[in-house]
mmCIF file of C-alpha atoms in Angstrom:
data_model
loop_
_atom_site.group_PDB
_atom_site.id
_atom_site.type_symbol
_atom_site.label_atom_id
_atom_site.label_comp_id
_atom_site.label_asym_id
_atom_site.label_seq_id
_atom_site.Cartn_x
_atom_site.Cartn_y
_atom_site.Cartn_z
ATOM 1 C CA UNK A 83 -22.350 11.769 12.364
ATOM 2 C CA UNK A 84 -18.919 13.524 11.635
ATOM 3 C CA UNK A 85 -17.214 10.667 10.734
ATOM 4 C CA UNK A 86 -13.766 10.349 11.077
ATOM 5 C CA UNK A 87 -11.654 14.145 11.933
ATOM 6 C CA UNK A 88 -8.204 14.703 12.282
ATOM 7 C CA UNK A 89 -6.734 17.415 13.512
ATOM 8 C CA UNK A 90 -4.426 19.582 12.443
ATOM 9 C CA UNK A 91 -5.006 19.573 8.693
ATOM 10 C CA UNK A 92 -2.042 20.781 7.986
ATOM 11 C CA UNK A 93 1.314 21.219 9.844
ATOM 12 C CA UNK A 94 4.563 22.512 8.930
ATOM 13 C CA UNK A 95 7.554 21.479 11.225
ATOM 14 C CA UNK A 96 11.505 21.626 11.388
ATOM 15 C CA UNK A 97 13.730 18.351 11.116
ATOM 16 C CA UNK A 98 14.475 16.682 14.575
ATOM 17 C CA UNK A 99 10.913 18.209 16.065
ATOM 18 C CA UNK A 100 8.458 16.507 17.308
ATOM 19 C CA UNK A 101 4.784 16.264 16.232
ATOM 20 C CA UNK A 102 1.432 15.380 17.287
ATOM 21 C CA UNK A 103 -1.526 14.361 15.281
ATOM 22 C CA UNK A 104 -5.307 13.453 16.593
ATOM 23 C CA UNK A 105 -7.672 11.757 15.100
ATOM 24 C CA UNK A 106 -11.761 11.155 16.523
ATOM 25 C CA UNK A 107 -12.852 7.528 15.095
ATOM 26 C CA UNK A 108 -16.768 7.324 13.577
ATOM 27 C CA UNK A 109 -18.896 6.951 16.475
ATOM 28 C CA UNK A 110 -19.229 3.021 17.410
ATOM 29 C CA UNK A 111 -15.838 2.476 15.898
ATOM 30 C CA UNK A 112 -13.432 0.834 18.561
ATOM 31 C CA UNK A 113 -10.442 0.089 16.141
ATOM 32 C CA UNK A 114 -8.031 3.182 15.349
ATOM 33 C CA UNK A 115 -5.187 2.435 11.864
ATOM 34 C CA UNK A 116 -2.501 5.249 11.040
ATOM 35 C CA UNK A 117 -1.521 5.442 7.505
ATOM 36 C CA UNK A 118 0.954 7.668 5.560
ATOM 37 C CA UNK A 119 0.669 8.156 2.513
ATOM 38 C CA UNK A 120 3.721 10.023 0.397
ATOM 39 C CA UNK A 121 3.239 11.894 -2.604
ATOM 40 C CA UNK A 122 2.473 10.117 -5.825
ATOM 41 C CA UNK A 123 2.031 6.722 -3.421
ATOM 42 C CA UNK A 124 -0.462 4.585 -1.925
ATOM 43 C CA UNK A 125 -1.157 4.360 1.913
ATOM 44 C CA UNK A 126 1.190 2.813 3.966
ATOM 45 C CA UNK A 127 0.299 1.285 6.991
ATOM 46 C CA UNK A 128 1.818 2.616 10.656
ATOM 47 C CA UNK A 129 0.411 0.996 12.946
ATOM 48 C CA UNK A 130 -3.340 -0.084 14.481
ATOM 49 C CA UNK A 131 -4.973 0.353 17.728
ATOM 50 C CA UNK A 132 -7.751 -1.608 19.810
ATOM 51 C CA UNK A 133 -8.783 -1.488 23.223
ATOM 52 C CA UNK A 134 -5.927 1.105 23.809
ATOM 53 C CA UNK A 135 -3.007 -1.448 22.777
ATOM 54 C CA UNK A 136 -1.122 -1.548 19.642
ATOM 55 C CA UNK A 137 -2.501 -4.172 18.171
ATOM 56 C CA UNK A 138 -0.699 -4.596 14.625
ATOM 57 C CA UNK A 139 2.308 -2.595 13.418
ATOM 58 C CA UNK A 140 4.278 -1.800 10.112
ATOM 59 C CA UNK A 141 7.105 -1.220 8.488
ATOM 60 C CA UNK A 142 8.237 1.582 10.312
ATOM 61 C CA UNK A 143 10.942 2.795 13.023
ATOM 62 C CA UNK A 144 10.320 3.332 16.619
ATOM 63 C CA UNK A 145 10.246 7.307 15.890
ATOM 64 C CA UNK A 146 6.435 6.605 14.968
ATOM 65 C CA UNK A 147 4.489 5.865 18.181
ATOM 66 C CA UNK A 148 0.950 6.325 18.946
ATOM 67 C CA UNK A 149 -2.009 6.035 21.808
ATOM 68 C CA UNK A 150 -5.686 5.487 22.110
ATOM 69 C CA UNK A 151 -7.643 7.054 24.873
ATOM 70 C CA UNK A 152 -10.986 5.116 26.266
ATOM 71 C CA UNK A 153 -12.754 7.130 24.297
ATOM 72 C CA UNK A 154 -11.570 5.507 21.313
ATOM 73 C CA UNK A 155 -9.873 8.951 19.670
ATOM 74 C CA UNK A 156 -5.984 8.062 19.178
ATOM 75 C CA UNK A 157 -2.728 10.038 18.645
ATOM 76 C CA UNK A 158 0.199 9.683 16.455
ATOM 77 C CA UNK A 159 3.586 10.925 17.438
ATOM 78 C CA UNK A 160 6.480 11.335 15.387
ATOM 79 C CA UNK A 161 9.635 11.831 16.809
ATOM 80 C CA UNK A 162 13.703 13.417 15.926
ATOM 81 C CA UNK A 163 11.679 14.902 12.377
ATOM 82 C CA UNK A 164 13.119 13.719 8.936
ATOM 83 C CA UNK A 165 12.374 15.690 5.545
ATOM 84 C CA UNK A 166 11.244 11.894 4.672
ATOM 85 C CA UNK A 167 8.540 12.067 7.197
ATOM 86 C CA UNK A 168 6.502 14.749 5.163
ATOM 87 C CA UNK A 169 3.305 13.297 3.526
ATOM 88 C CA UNK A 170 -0.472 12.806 4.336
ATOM 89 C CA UNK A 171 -1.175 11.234 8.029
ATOM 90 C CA UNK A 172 -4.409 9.246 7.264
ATOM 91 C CA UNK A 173 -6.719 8.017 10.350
ATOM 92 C CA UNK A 174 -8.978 4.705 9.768
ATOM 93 C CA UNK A 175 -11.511 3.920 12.226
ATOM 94 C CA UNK A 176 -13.413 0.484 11.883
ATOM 95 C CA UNK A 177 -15.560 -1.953 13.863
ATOM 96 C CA UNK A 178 -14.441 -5.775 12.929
ATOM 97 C CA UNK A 179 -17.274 -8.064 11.753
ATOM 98 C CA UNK A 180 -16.337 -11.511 11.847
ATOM 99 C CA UNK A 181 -17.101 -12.503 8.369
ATOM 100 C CA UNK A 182 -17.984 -9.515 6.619
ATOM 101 C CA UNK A 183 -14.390 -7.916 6.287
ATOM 102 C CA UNK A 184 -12.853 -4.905 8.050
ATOM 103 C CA UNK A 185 -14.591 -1.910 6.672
ATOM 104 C CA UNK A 186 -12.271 1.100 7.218
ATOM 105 C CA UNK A 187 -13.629 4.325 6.843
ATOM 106 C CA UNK A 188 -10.738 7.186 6.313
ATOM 107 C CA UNK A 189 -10.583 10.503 7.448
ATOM 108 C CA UNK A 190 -9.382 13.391 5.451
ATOM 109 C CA UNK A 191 -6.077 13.335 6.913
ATOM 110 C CA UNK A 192 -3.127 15.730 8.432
ATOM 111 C CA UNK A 193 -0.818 17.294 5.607
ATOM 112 C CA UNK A 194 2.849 17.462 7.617
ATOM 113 C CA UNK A 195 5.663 19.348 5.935
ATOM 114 C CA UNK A 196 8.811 19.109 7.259
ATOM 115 C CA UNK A 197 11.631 21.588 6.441
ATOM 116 C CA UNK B 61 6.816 -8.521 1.291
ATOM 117 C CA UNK B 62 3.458 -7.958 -0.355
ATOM 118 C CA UNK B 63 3.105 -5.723 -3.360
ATOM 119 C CA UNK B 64 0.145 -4.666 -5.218
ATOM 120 C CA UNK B 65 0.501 -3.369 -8.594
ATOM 121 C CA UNK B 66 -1.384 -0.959 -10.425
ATOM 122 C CA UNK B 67 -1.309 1.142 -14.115
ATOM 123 C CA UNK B 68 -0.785 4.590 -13.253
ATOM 124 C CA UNK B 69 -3.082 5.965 -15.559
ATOM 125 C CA UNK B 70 -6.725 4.766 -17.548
ATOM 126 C CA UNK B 71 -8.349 7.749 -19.628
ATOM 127 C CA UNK B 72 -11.526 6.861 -21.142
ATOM 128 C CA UNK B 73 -14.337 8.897 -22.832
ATOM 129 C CA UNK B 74 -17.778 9.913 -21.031
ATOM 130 C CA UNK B 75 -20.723 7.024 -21.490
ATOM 131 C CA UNK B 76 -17.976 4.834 -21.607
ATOM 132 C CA UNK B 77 -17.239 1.701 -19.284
ATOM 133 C CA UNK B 78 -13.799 2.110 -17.567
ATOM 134 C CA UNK B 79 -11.736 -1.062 -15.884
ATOM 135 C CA UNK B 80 -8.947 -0.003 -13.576
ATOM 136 C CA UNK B 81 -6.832 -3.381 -13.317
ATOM 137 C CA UNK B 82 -4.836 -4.397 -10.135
ATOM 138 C CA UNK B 83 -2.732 -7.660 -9.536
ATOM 139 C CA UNK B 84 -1.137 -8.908 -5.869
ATOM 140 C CA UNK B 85 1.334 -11.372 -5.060
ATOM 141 C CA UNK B 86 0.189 -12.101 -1.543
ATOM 142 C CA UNK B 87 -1.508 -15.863 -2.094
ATOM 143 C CA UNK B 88 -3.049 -15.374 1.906
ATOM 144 C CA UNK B 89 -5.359 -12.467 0.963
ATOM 145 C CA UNK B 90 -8.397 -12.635 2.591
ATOM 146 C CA UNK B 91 -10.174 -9.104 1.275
ATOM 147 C CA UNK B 92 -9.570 -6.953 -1.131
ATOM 148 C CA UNK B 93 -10.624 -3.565 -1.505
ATOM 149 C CA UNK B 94 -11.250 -0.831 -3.781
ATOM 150 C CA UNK B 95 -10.478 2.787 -2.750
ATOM 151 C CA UNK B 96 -11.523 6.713 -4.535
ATOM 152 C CA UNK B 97 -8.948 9.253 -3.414
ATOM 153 C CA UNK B 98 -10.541 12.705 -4.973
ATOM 154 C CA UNK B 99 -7.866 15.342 -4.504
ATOM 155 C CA UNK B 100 -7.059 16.957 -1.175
ATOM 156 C CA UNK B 101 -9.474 14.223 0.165
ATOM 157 C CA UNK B 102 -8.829 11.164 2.117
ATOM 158 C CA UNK B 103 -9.933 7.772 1.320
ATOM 159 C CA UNK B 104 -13.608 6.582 0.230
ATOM 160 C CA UNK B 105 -14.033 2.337 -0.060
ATOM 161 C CA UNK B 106 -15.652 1.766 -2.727
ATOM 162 C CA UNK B 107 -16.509 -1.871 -2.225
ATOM 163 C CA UNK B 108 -14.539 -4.969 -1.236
ATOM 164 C CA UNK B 109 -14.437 -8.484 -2.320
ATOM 165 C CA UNK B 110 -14.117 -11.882 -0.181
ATOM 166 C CA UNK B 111 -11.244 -14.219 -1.731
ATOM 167 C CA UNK B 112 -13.263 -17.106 -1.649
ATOM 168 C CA UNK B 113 -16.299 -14.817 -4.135
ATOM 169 C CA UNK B 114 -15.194 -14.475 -7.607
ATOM 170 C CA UNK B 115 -17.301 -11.364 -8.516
ATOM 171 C CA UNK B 116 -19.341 -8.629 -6.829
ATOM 172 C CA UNK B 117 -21.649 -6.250 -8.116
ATOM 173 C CA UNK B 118 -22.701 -3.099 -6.597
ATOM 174 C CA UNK B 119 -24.741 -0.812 -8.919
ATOM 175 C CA UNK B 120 -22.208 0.849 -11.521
ATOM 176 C CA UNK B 121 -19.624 -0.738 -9.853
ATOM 177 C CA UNK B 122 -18.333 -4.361 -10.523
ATOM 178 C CA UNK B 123 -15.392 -6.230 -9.040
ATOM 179 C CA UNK B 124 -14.007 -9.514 -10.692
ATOM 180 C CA UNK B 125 -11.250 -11.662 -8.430
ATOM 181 C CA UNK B 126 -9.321 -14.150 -10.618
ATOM 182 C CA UNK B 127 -7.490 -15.766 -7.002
ATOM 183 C CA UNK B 128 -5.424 -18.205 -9.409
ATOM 184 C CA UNK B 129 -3.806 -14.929 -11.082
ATOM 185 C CA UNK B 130 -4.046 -12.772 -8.199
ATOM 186 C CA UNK B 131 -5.844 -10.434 -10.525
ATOM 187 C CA UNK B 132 -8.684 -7.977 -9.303
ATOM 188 C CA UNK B 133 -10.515 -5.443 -11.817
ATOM 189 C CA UNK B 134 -12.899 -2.567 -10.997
ATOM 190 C CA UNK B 135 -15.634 -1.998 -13.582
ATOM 191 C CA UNK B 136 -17.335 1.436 -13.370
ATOM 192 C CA UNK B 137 -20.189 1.073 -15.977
ATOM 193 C CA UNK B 138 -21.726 4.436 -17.580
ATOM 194 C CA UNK B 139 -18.395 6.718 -16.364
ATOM 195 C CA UNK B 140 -19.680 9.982 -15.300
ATOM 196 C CA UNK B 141 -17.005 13.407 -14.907
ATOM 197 C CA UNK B 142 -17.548 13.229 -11.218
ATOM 198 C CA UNK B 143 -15.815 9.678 -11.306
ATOM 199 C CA UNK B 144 -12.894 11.617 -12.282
ATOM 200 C CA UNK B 145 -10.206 10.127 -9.275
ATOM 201 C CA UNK B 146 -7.518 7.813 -8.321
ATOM 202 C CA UNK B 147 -8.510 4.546 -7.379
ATOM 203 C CA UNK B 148 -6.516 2.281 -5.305
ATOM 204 C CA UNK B 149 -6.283 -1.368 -4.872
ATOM 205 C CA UNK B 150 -5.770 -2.445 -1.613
ATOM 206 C CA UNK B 151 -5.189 -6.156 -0.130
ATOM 207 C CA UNK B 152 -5.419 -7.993 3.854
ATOM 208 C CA UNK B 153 -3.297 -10.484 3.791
ATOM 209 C CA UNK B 154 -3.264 -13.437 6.212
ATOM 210 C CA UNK B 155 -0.785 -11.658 8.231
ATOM 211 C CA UNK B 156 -3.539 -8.730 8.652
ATOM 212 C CA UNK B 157 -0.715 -6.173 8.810
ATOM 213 C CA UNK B 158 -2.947 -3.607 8.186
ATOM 214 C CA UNK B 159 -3.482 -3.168 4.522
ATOM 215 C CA UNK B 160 -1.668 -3.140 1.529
ATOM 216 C CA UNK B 161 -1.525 -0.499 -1.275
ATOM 217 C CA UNK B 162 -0.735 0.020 -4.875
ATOM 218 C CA UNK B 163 0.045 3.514 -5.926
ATOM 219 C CA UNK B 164 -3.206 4.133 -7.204
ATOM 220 C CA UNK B 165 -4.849 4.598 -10.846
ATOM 221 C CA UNK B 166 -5.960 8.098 -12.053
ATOM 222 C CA UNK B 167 -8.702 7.802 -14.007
ATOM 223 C CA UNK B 168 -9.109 10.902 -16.561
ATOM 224 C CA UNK B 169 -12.682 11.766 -18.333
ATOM 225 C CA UNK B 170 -12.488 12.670 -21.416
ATOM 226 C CA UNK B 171 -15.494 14.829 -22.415
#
């Protein structure tokens, strides 16, 4: 089992592109979270996916949008590029069991720098 | 909003025990989880705690939950070089906004 893979691993863009990041959850994973994680920071949260919906959402501005595909996998789209957008782009897949606590499992993440 | 708050740094000698330390103001929190972050690597959870449990042990690895002070320590018995990390803290609130959190602890082996 791969586990959780994102795609690109790293990315360098210009400010006011667009971008596109993937992400494949663990297999048997229906649940899809986006986190970003600046340097020297902890993750912050984006948004989450289930059954193709956005299901939960952060702090963050309408430039961040995202999708899941039946098959689980999920993108994240960032739109009109800021220098303040570069960081790690962290995928979290997870399967919710009532009572035992959302176990995410993290993939290795997308490095975007934007210039 | 929620915060979670972390030291930035814990060095401690080979052999030795090491307790990373994390404290959260969200009074809701339903889990709480501890996170390894070796570098270029994403996240690996460590383990997690329920808020109603109090402590949780897990072979090296202990977690103690004081809910009262919204206090939460990691316990790595025996520390080893390839323990060498950051560890975050991370909390679900009741909201369930996803999680939240603190900027992490790097944890340096001294030989």
């Amino acid at each position: 089992d791969a586990g959780v893979t994102q795609s690109p691993t790293h990315l360098i863009k210009t400010r006011g592109q667009q971008v596109t990041l993937r992400c494949s959850p663990k297999s048997g994973h229906d649940t899809v979270s986006w986190y970003q994680q600046a340097l020297g920071q902890g993750p912050q949260f984006i948004f989450q996916y289930y059954e193709e919906e956005e299901r939960q959402r952060g702090n963050f501005p309408d430039r961040f949008s995202g999708h899941q595909f039946p098959n689980y996998s999920s993108e994240l789209n960032v739109n009109a590029l800021l220098l303040g957008d570069s960081a790690l782009y962290l995928c979290a897949s997870s399967f919710f069991l009532q009572g035992s606590g959302e176990k995410l499992l993290f993939g290795s993440g997308t490095q975007l720098s934007v210039l | 909003g929620e915060d979670v708050e972390q030291s930035l740094f814990l060095s401690v000698r080979e052999g030795d025990s090491s307790v990373i330390n994390c404290t959260y103001t969200d009074s809701s929190s339903t889990y709480l989880y501890w996170y390894k972050q070796e570098p270029g690597a994403g996240l690996q959870l460590l383990t997690y705690i329920f808020s109603n449990m109090d402590m949780k042990q897990d072979q090296r690895l202990t977690v103690l939950l004081n809910k009262k002070d919204k206090h939460l320590s990691l316990r790595i018995a025996d520390t080893q070089t390839g323990d060498s990390a950051i560890y975050f803290c991370a909390e679900r609130g009741g909201g369930a906004d996803g999680l939240t959190f603190g900027k992490g602890t790097h944890l340096i082996i001294q030989p």
